[in-house]
Amino acid sequence: MELGKYSLGVGDRFGMQGSSLLKAFEIAASQGISITPVWNKSHREHKLTGTRPAEVRIEADEAVKLSGWKSGYFVDADHINEKNVEDFIGSSDFFTIDVAEYIGVDPGTSAIGSSVNRNLKYSGSLSIPGLADPFTITREFLAETSRMFLKAAEQAGLIYKYIENRKGRGNFITEVSMDEVGRSQSPAELFFILGFLSQEGIPVNTIAPRFTGSFHKGIDYSGDVNLFESEFEQDLFVVDLAKTEFGLPANLKLSVHSGSDKRSIYPVINRLLRKYNSGIHLKTAGTTWLEEFTGVILSGSKGHEFGISLYKQALNRYEELIGPYAYVTRINLSNLPDKRKIDSWSAGEFARAVMHNDADECYNPDLRQFIHLSYKIAAENIGDYKQLVMENPQQIAKRVTDNIYTNHIKPIFSNRK
């Protein structure tokens, strides 16, 4: 199986926007931009919405059939681990193996010592082709990197082998994810992480590190853009070297998680991808729910009332809703409107507060993040919610397509000067 040079993770919480998502890729293709669509939905999201992995496969297949899409596409078992991988075996052909919880788990003195000895040849000044300054690699650095990441790589290997035994080698795409943790991995650490994954026999196709800065759900990147640019550029060179140094697949590329709405770094990513002719995988699925939600609010009085009710219920369950997303959200509770204020808002005011428009004085990033996490309330009222979406299918579908194409595909992948 071949994942395209450019690929974009998409999806929606309730499986109603498959065709409108694919439409964005069709528009891109008509503009000469070839991107592989990857429908993704995590175990976490399935649990919160009461859906099953097979439903994502049905959604993707139906969208492709209806549109006549002739290029490749995939269905991603997003952020799976050893406890839930079996649920995705039958329906997925792309597996994002999440080993974040094993980062920092001590593999033991013997394993660390063996790893250090195996990698001593890289000690001193490690030159990375393309980079002006080499990495300084000490024995202490090798020991600490092994202590931090060997166990995670070992766990990824166990899960990969389980999938391979069930599906057969070469019949799926493998991503390894380390993004939902408290600190970023440096480019030098990424080099050795890829070495550890190779040692485990994983033909990793995409690697999702934790980058510098904050990638919070549904809002712009928060951090030093120049620092991100430097790190991202170094990571591109590290990945290129790792392919040959460790015998990893030639199509290995970086993956950016929680990548939706990160508008301040899209020009950086675009420029560096074009400069070095590099590929990328970027995940955007959660932003579709926000387009649906604001479309429902603007659809009429029933939609407006539904949105107000959902928000009030969500406020009463704040800790419950943010818990599963602790590493990828940062909400200032004092910036969330109280229930009386929400009651006074028109549909337009409510929608403007949620829609990502930094130039709009009504825009509230804390509210947008919180609504992003509140889809569980819609799932508990799924009959009413789906009815509201289906009463306004064209308007909402257009919002979804425009969001993926205009706000994501164009700034990341277009051949801008």
CSV table of C-alpha atoms in Angstrom, one decimal:
chain,number,residue,atom,x,y,z
A,1,MET,CA,0.0,0.0,0.0
A,2,GLU,CA,1.3,3.4,-0.9
A,3,LEU,CA,0.4,6.6,1.0
A,4,GLY,CA,0.6,9.7,-1.1
A,5,LYS,CA,3.3,12.2,-0.6
A,6,TYR,CA,0.7,14.5,0.8
A,7,SER,CA,-2.1,13.1,3.0
A,8,LEU,CA,-4.7,14.7,5.2
A,9,GLY,CA,-6.6,13.1,8.0
A,10,VAL,CA,-10.2,14.1,8.0
A,11,GLY,CA,-13.4,12.8,9.5
A,12,ASP,CA,-16.5,13.8,11.5
A,13,ARG,CA,-17.9,12.8,14.8
A,14,PHE,CA,-21.2,11.6,13.5
A,15,GLY,CA,-20.4,10.2,10.0
A,16,MET,CA,-22.6,12.6,8.0
A,17,GLN,CA,-20.0,14.6,6.1
A,18,GLY,CA,-18.1,12.0,4.1
A,19,SER,CA,-19.0,13.4,0.7
A,20,SER,CA,-18.5,17.0,1.7
A,21,LEU,CA,-15.1,16.2,3.1
A,22,LEU,CA,-14.1,14.3,-0.1
A,23,LYS,CA,-15.3,17.2,-2.2
A,24,ALA,CA,-12.4,19.3,-0.8
A,25,PHE,CA,-9.9,16.8,-2.2
A,26,GLU,CA,-11.7,16.8,-5.5
A,27,ILE,CA,-11.4,20.6,-5.7
A,28,ALA,CA,-7.7,20.3,-4.8
A,29,ALA,CA,-7.2,17.6,-7.5
A,30,SER,CA,-8.8,19.9,-10.1
A,31,GLN,CA,-6.2,22.5,-9.1
A,32,GLY,CA,-3.3,20.0,-9.6
A,33,ILE,CA,-2.9,19.3,-5.9
A,34,SER,CA,-2.8,15.6,-5.2
A,35,ILE,CA,-3.7,14.7,-1.6
A,36,THR,CA,-4.6,11.3,-0.2
A,37,PRO,CA,-7.7,11.5,2.1
A,38,VAL,CA,-7.5,9.5,5.3
A,39,TRP,CA,-10.7,9.1,7.3
A,40,ASN,CA,-9.8,8.9,11.0
A,41,LYS,CA,-11.6,8.4,14.2
A,42,SER,CA,-10.0,7.3,17.5
A,43,HIS,CA,-11.2,4.8,20.1
A,44,ARG,CA,-11.7,7.8,22.4
A,45,GLU,CA,-14.1,9.4,19.9
A,46,HIS,CA,-15.9,6.1,19.2
A,47,LYS,CA,-16.4,5.6,23.0
A,48,LEU,CA,-17.7,9.2,23.5
A,49,THR,CA,-20.1,9.0,20.5
A,50,GLY,CA,-21.2,5.4,20.8
A,51,THR,CA,-20.1,4.5,17.3
A,52,ARG,CA,-18.0,1.6,15.9
A,53,PRO,CA,-14.9,1.6,13.7
A,54,ALA,CA,-16.7,-0.2,10.9
A,55,GLU,CA,-19.0,2.9,10.5
A,56,VAL,CA,-16.0,5.0,9.4
A,57,ARG,CA,-15.1,2.4,6.7
A,58,ILE,CA,-18.7,2.5,5.5
A,59,GLU,CA,-18.7,6.4,5.4
A,60,ALA,CA,-15.5,6.5,3.5
A,61,ASP,CA,-16.4,3.8,1.0
A,62,GLU,CA,-19.8,5.3,0.3
A,63,ALA,CA,-18.3,8.8,-0.2
A,64,VAL,CA,-15.8,7.4,-2.7
A,65,LYS,CA,-18.4,5.4,-4.5
A,66,LEU,CA,-20.8,8.4,-4.8
A,67,SER,CA,-18.1,10.8,-6.0
A,68,GLY,CA,-16.3,8.3,-8.4
A,69,TRP,CA,-13.0,9.1,-6.6
A,70,LYS,CA,-10.3,7.1,-8.5
A,71,SER,CA,-7.3,7.8,-6.3
A,72,GLY,CA,-6.2,6.1,-3.1
A,73,TYR,CA,-7.8,6.6,0.3
A,74,PHE,CA,-7.4,5.1,3.8
A,75,VAL,CA,-9.3,4.6,7.0
A,76,ASP,CA,-7.2,5.3,10.1
A,77,ALA,CA,-7.4,3.5,13.4
A,78,ASP,CA,-6.4,6.7,15.2
A,79,HIS,CA,-4.5,6.7,18.5
A,80,ILE,CA,-4.9,3.0,19.1
A,81,ASN,CA,-3.1,0.9,21.7
A,82,GLU,CA,-2.8,-2.7,22.8
A,83,LYS,CA,-6.2,-2.6,24.6
A,84,ASN,CA,-8.3,-1.6,21.6
A,85,VAL,CA,-6.4,-2.4,18.4
A,86,GLU,CA,-8.5,-5.5,17.8
A,87,ASP,CA,-11.6,-3.4,17.3
A,88,PHE,CA,-10.1,-1.7,14.3
A,89,ILE,CA,-8.5,-4.7,12.5
A,90,GLY,CA,-11.3,-5.5,10.2
A,91,SER,CA,-12.1,-1.9,9.0
A,92,SER,CA,-8.8,0.0,9.0
A,93,ASP,CA,-5.9,0.0,6.6
A,94,PHE,CA,-4.0,2.8,8.4
A,95,PHE,CA,-3.0,2.4,12.1
A,96,THR,CA,-1.8,5.2,14.3
A,97,ILE,CA,0.0,3.5,17.1
A,98,ASP,CA,-0.1,5.8,20.2
A,99,VAL,CA,2.7,5.0,22.7
A,100,ALA,CA,2.7,8.3,24.5
A,101,GLU,CA,1.9,6.7,27.9
A,102,TYR,CA,5.1,4.6,27.6
A,103,ILE,CA,7.4,7.6,27.1
A,104,GLY,CA,9.6,7.8,30.2
A,105,VAL,CA,8.8,4.3,31.4
A,106,ASP,CA,12.3,2.9,32.4
A,107,PRO,CA,13.3,-0.1,30.2
A,108,GLY,CA,15.9,-1.2,32.7
A,109,THR,CA,19.6,-0.8,33.1
A,110,SER,CA,20.5,-3.7,30.8
A,111,ALA,CA,18.4,-2.4,27.9
A,112,ILE,CA,19.7,1.1,28.3
A,113,GLY,CA,23.3,-0.1,28.3
A,114,SER,CA,22.8,-2.2,25.2
A,115,SER,CA,21.1,0.7,23.4
A,116,VAL,CA,23.9,3.1,24.3
A,117,ASN,CA,26.6,0.6,23.1
A,118,ARG,CA,24.7,0.1,19.9
A,119,ASN,CA,24.5,3.8,19.2
A,120,LEU,CA,27.9,4.9,20.4
A,121,LYS,CA,29.0,5.2,16.8
A,122,TYR,CA,26.9,8.4,16.6
A,123,SER,CA,28.5,10.0,19.6
A,124,GLY,CA,30.5,13.2,19.2
A,125,SER,CA,29.3,15.4,16.4
A,126,LEU,CA,26.5,13.8,14.4
A,127,SER,CA,26.2,15.5,11.0
A,128,ILE,CA,22.8,15.6,9.5
A,129,PRO,CA,22.9,16.2,5.7
A,130,GLY,CA,21.3,19.6,5.0
A,131,LEU,CA,22.0,21.1,8.4
A,132,ALA,CA,24.8,23.5,8.9
A,133,ASP,CA,25.3,22.6,12.6
A,134,PRO,CA,25.8,19.0,13.8
A,135,PHE,CA,24.1,17.5,16.8
A,136,THR,CA,26.3,17.0,19.8
A,137,ILE,CA,25.7,13.5,21.1
A,138,THR,CA,27.1,12.4,24.4
A,139,ARG,CA,26.9,9.0,26.2
A,140,GLU,CA,24.7,10.7,28.7
A,141,PHE,CA,22.4,11.9,26.0
A,142,LEU,CA,22.2,8.4,24.5
A,143,ALA,CA,21.4,6.9,28.0
A,144,GLU,CA,18.7,9.5,28.7
A,145,THR,CA,17.1,9.1,25.2
A,146,SER,CA,17.1,5.4,25.6
A,147,ARG,CA,15.5,5.7,29.1
A,148,MET,CA,12.8,7.9,27.7
A,149,PHE,CA,11.9,6.2,24.5
A,150,LEU,CA,13.0,2.6,24.3
A,151,LYS,CA,10.0,1.3,26.1
A,152,ALA,CA,7.7,3.3,23.9
A,153,ALA,CA,9.4,1.8,20.8
A,154,GLU,CA,9.1,-1.7,22.2
A,155,GLN,CA,5.4,-1.2,22.8
A,156,ALA,CA,4.9,0.1,19.3
A,157,GLY,CA,6.7,-3.0,18.0
A,158,LEU,CA,4.4,-5.3,19.9
A,159,ILE,CA,1.3,-3.6,18.5
A,160,TYR,CA,2.7,-3.5,15.0
A,161,LYS,CA,3.5,-7.2,15.1
A,162,TYR,CA,-0.1,-8.0,16.3
A,163,ILE,CA,-1.5,-6.0,13.4
A,164,GLU,CA,0.9,-7.5,10.9
A,165,ASN,CA,-0.1,-11.0,12.1
A,166,ARG,CA,-3.7,-10.2,11.5
A,167,LYS,CA,-3.6,-8.2,8.3
A,168,GLY,CA,-0.4,-9.3,6.6
A,169,ARG,CA,2.8,-7.3,6.0
A,170,GLY,CA,2.4,-4.5,3.5
A,171,ASN,CA,-1.4,-4.4,3.8
A,172,PHE,CA,-1.6,-1.3,5.9
A,173,ILE,CA,0.0,2.0,6.7
A,174,THR,CA,1.9,2.4,10.0
A,175,GLU,CA,2.1,5.6,12.0
A,176,VAL,CA,3.7,6.0,15.4
A,177,SER,CA,2.4,8.8,17.6
A,178,MET,CA,4.1,10.5,20.5
A,179,ASP,CA,2.4,13.8,20.4
A,180,GLU,CA,0.0,13.8,23.4
A,181,VAL,CA,2.7,14.3,26.1
A,182,GLY,CA,3.9,17.2,28.1
A,183,ARG,CA,7.1,18.0,26.3
A,184,SER,CA,8.3,18.0,22.7
A,185,GLN,CA,10.9,15.6,21.3
A,186,SER,CA,14.0,17.4,19.9
A,187,PRO,CA,15.2,16.6,16.4
A,188,ALA,CA,18.2,14.8,17.8
A,189,GLU,CA,15.8,12.6,19.9
A,190,LEU,CA,13.7,12.0,16.9
A,191,PHE,CA,16.7,10.5,15.0
A,192,PHE,CA,17.2,7.9,17.7
A,193,ILE,CA,13.5,7.3,18.2
A,194,LEU,CA,13.3,6.3,14.5
A,195,GLY,CA,16.3,4.1,15.1
A,196,PHE,CA,14.6,2.4,18.0
A,197,LEU,CA,11.5,1.8,15.9
A,198,SER,CA,13.6,0.3,13.1
A,199,GLN,CA,15.2,-2.0,15.7
A,200,GLU,CA,11.7,-3.2,16.6
A,201,GLY,CA,11.1,-4.1,12.9
A,202,ILE,CA,8.5,-1.5,12.3
A,203,PRO,CA,8.3,-0.2,8.7
A,204,VAL,CA,7.0,3.1,9.9
A,205,ASN,CA,5.4,5.3,7.2
A,206,THR,CA,4.7,8.4,9.3
A,207,ILE,CA,6.0,9.6,12.6
A,208,ALA,CA,4.0,12.1,14.8
A,209,PRO,CA,6.3,13.7,17.3
A,210,ARG,CA,5.3,16.3,19.9
A,211,PHE,CA,6.5,19.6,18.3
A,212,THR,CA,7.6,22.7,20.2
A,213,GLY,CA,4.6,25.0,21.0
A,214,SER,CA,1.0,24.2,21.8
A,215,PHE,CA,-1.4,22.4,19.4
A,216,HIS,CA,-4.7,22.9,21.1
A,217,LYS,CA,-7.9,21.6,19.7
A,218,GLY,CA,-9.6,23.8,17.1
A,219,ILE,CA,-7.5,27.0,17.6
A,220,ASP,CA,-4.3,28.4,16.2
A,221,TYR,CA,-0.8,27.3,17.1
A,222,SER,CA,0.5,28.9,20.3
A,223,GLY,CA,4.2,29.4,20.5
A,224,ASP,CA,7.3,30.8,18.8
A,225,VAL,CA,6.7,30.3,15.1
A,226,ASN,CA,10.4,30.9,14.3
A,227,LEU,CA,11.3,28.1,16.8
A,228,PHE,CA,8.7,25.8,15.3
A,229,GLU,CA,10.2,26.5,11.8
A,230,SER,CA,13.7,25.7,12.9
A,231,GLU,CA,12.6,22.5,14.6
A,232,PHE,CA,10.3,21.4,11.7
A,233,GLU,CA,13.1,22.0,9.2
A,234,GLN,CA,15.5,19.9,11.3
A,235,ASP,CA,13.0,17.1,11.6
A,236,LEU,CA,12.6,17.0,7.8
A,237,PHE,CA,16.3,16.4,7.5
A,238,VAL,CA,16.4,13.9,10.3
A,239,VAL,CA,13.6,11.9,8.7
A,240,ASP,CA,15.5,11.9,5.4
A,241,LEU,CA,18.6,10.5,7.0
A,242,ALA,CA,16.7,7.9,9.0
A,243,LYS,CA,15.3,6.4,5.9
A,244,THR,CA,18.8,5.3,4.7
A,245,GLU,CA,20.5,5.0,8.0
A,246,PHE,CA,17.9,2.7,9.6
A,247,GLY,CA,16.5,1.1,6.5
A,248,LEU,CA,13.0,2.7,6.9
A,249,PRO,CA,10.5,3.1,4.1
A,250,ALA,CA,11.4,5.6,1.4
A,251,ASN,CA,7.9,7.3,1.9
A,252,LEU,CA,8.5,7.9,5.6
A,253,LYS,CA,7.2,11.4,6.5
A,254,LEU,CA,6.3,13.7,9.4
A,255,SER,CA,2.8,13.7,10.8
A,256,VAL,CA,1.2,16.7,12.5
A,257,HIS,CA,-1.5,15.9,15.0
A,258,SER,CA,-4.2,18.3,16.1
A,259,GLY,CA,-3.3,20.1,12.9
A,260,SER,CA,-6.6,21.8,12.2
A,261,ASP,CA,-6.8,25.5,12.4
A,262,LYS,CA,-3.0,26.0,13.0
A,263,ARG,CA,-3.0,29.0,10.6
A,264,SER,CA,0.1,30.8,11.8
A,265,ILE,CA,2.4,27.8,11.0
A,266,TYR,CA,0.8,26.7,7.7
A,267,PRO,CA,2.9,29.1,5.6
A,268,VAL,CA,6.0,27.7,7.3
A,269,ILE,CA,5.0,24.1,6.5
A,270,ASN,CA,4.1,25.1,3.0
A,271,ARG,CA,7.4,26.8,2.3
A,272,LEU,CA,9.5,24.0,3.8
A,273,LEU,CA,7.6,21.2,2.0
A,274,ARG,CA,8.2,23.0,-1.3
A,275,LYS,CA,11.8,23.9,-0.5
A,276,TYR,CA,12.8,20.3,0.3
A,277,ASN,CA,10.3,18.4,-1.8
A,278,SER,CA,9.0,16.7,1.4
A,279,GLY,CA,5.8,15.0,2.2
A,280,ILE,CA,3.5,15.4,5.2
A,281,HIS,CA,0.5,13.9,6.9
A,282,LEU,CA,-1.7,16.3,8.8
A,283,LYS,CA,-4.8,15.5,10.9
A,284,THR,CA,-7.8,17.8,11.0
A,285,ALA,CA,-10.9,15.7,11.8
A,286,GLY,CA,-12.3,17.6,14.8
A,287,THR,CA,-12.8,20.9,13.0
A,288,THR,CA,-15.7,19.3,11.0
A,289,TRP,CA,-17.8,19.0,14.1
A,290,LEU,CA,-17.3,22.7,14.7
A,291,GLU,CA,-18.5,23.5,11.2
A,292,GLU,CA,-21.6,21.3,11.7
A,293,PHE,CA,-22.3,22.9,15.1
A,294,THR,CA,-22.1,26.5,13.9
A,295,GLY,CA,-24.2,25.6,10.8
A,296,VAL,CA,-26.9,24.1,13.1
A,297,ILE,CA,-26.9,27.3,15.2
A,298,LEU,CA,-27.4,29.5,12.1
A,299,SER,CA,-30.0,27.2,10.6
A,300,GLY,CA,-33.0,28.7,12.6
A,301,SER,CA,-34.6,28.9,16.0
A,302,LYS,CA,-34.5,25.1,16.6
A,303,GLY,CA,-30.8,24.9,15.9
A,304,HIS,CA,-30.1,28.0,18.0
A,305,GLU,CA,-32.0,26.5,20.9
A,306,PHE,CA,-30.2,23.2,20.5
A,307,GLY,CA,-26.8,25.0,20.6
A,308,ILE,CA,-27.7,26.9,23.8
A,309,SER,CA,-29.0,23.7,25.5
A,310,LEU,CA,-25.8,21.8,24.5
A,311,TYR,CA,-23.6,24.5,25.9
A,312,LYS,CA,-25.4,24.7,29.2
A,313,GLN,CA,-25.3,20.9,29.6
A,314,ALA,CA,-21.6,21.0,28.8
A,315,LEU,CA,-20.8,23.7,31.4
A,316,ASN,CA,-22.3,21.4,34.1
A,317,ARG,CA,-20.0,18.6,33.0
A,318,TYR,CA,-16.8,20.7,32.3
A,319,GLU,CA,-14.3,18.4,34.0
A,320,GLU,CA,-15.7,15.3,32.5
A,321,LEU,CA,-15.5,16.7,29.0
A,322,ILE,CA,-12.0,18.1,29.1
A,323,GLY,CA,-10.5,15.1,30.9
A,324,PRO,CA,-9.8,13.0,27.8
A,325,TYR,CA,-8.1,15.9,26.1
A,326,ALA,CA,-5.9,17.2,28.8
A,327,TYR,CA,-2.7,17.5,26.7
A,328,VAL,CA,-4.3,19.1,23.7
A,329,THR,CA,-6.5,21.8,25.3
A,330,ARG,CA,-5.9,24.8,27.5
A,331,ILE,CA,-9.2,26.5,28.4
A,332,ASN,CA,-9.5,29.5,30.7
A,333,LEU,CA,-12.8,28.8,32.4
A,334,SER,CA,-13.3,32.4,33.3
A,335,ASN,CA,-13.4,33.3,29.6
A,336,LEU,CA,-16.4,31.0,29.0
A,337,PRO,CA,-19.7,32.9,28.8
A,338,ASP,CA,-22.1,32.1,31.7
A,339,LYS,CA,-25.5,30.7,31.0
A,340,ARG,CA,-27.3,34.1,31.3
A,341,LYS,CA,-25.0,35.6,28.7
A,342,ILE,CA,-25.6,32.7,26.3
A,343,ASP,CA,-29.3,33.2,26.6
A,344,SER,CA,-29.0,36.8,25.5
A,345,TRP,CA,-26.9,36.0,22.4
A,346,SER,CA,-28.4,35.9,19.0
A,347,ALA,CA,-27.6,32.9,16.8
A,348,GLY,CA,-25.2,35.1,14.8
A,349,GLU,CA,-23.4,36.2,18.0
A,350,PHE,CA,-23.1,32.6,19.2
A,351,ALA,CA,-21.8,31.4,15.9
A,352,ARG,CA,-19.3,34.2,15.6
A,353,ALA,CA,-17.9,33.5,19.0
A,354,VAL,CA,-17.2,29.9,18.0
A,355,MET,CA,-16.1,30.4,14.4
A,356,HIS,CA,-12.3,30.7,13.9
A,357,ASN,CA,-11.9,34.3,12.8
A,358,ASP,CA,-9.1,36.1,14.6
A,359,ALA,CA,-10.2,39.4,13.2
A,360,ASP,CA,-13.7,39.2,14.7
A,361,GLU,CA,-14.1,40.8,18.0
A,362,CYS,CA,-16.7,38.2,19.0
A,363,TYR,CA,-14.4,35.3,18.4
A,364,ASN,CA,-13.7,33.4,21.7
A,365,PRO,CA,-10.9,30.8,21.4
A,366,ASP,CA,-11.7,29.3,24.8
A,367,LEU,CA,-15.3,28.8,23.8
A,368,ARG,CA,-14.3,27.3,20.5
A,369,GLN,CA,-12.0,24.8,22.3
A,370,PHE,CA,-14.8,23.9,24.8
A,371,ILE,CA,-17.4,23.4,22.0
A,372,HIS,CA,-14.8,21.2,20.3
A,373,LEU,CA,-14.8,18.9,23.3
A,374,SER,CA,-18.6,19.0,23.9
A,375,TYR,CA,-19.6,16.7,21.0
A,376,LYS,CA,-20.4,14.0,23.6
A,377,ILE,CA,-23.5,16.0,24.5
A,378,ALA,CA,-24.6,16.0,20.8
A,379,ALA,CA,-24.1,12.2,20.8
A,380,GLU,CA,-26.4,11.8,23.8
A,381,ASN,CA,-29.0,13.7,21.8
A,382,ILE,CA,-28.1,12.3,18.4
A,383,GLY,CA,-31.6,12.0,17.0
A,384,ASP,CA,-32.3,15.7,17.5
A,385,TYR,CA,-28.9,16.6,16.3
A,386,LYS,CA,-28.9,14.6,13.1
A,387,GLN,CA,-32.4,15.9,12.3
A,388,LEU,CA,-31.1,19.5,12.5
A,389,VAL,CA,-28.2,18.7,10.3
A,390,MET,CA,-30.3,16.9,7.7
A,391,GLU,CA,-32.8,19.8,7.6
A,392,ASN,CA,-29.9,22.0,6.2
A,393,PRO,CA,-27.6,19.5,4.4
A,394,GLN,CA,-26.4,21.8,1.6
A,395,GLN,CA,-25.5,24.8,3.8
A,396,ILE,CA,-23.7,22.6,6.3
A,397,ALA,CA,-21.9,20.5,3.6
A,398,LYS,CA,-20.6,23.7,2.0
A,399,ARG,CA,-19.2,24.9,5.3
A,400,VAL,CA,-17.4,21.6,5.8
A,401,THR,CA,-16.0,21.5,2.3
A,402,ASP,CA,-14.9,25.2,2.4
A,403,ASN,CA,-13.2,24.7,5.8
A,404,ILE,CA,-11.1,21.8,4.6
A,405,TYR,CA,-10.2,23.3,1.2
A,406,THR,CA,-9.9,27.0,1.9
A,407,ASN,CA,-8.6,27.0,5.5
A,408,HIS,CA,-6.4,23.9,5.3
A,409,ILE,CA,-5.6,22.5,1.9
A,410,LYS,CA,-4.9,25.8,0.2
A,411,PRO,CA,-2.5,27.3,2.8
A,412,ILE,CA,-0.6,24.1,3.3
A,413,PHE,CA,-0.4,22.6,-0.1
A,414,SER,CA,-0.9,25.3,-2.7
A,415,ASN,CA,2.0,26.3,-4.9
A,416,ARG,CA,2.2,29.8,-3.6
A,417,LYS,CA,5.1,32.0,-4.5
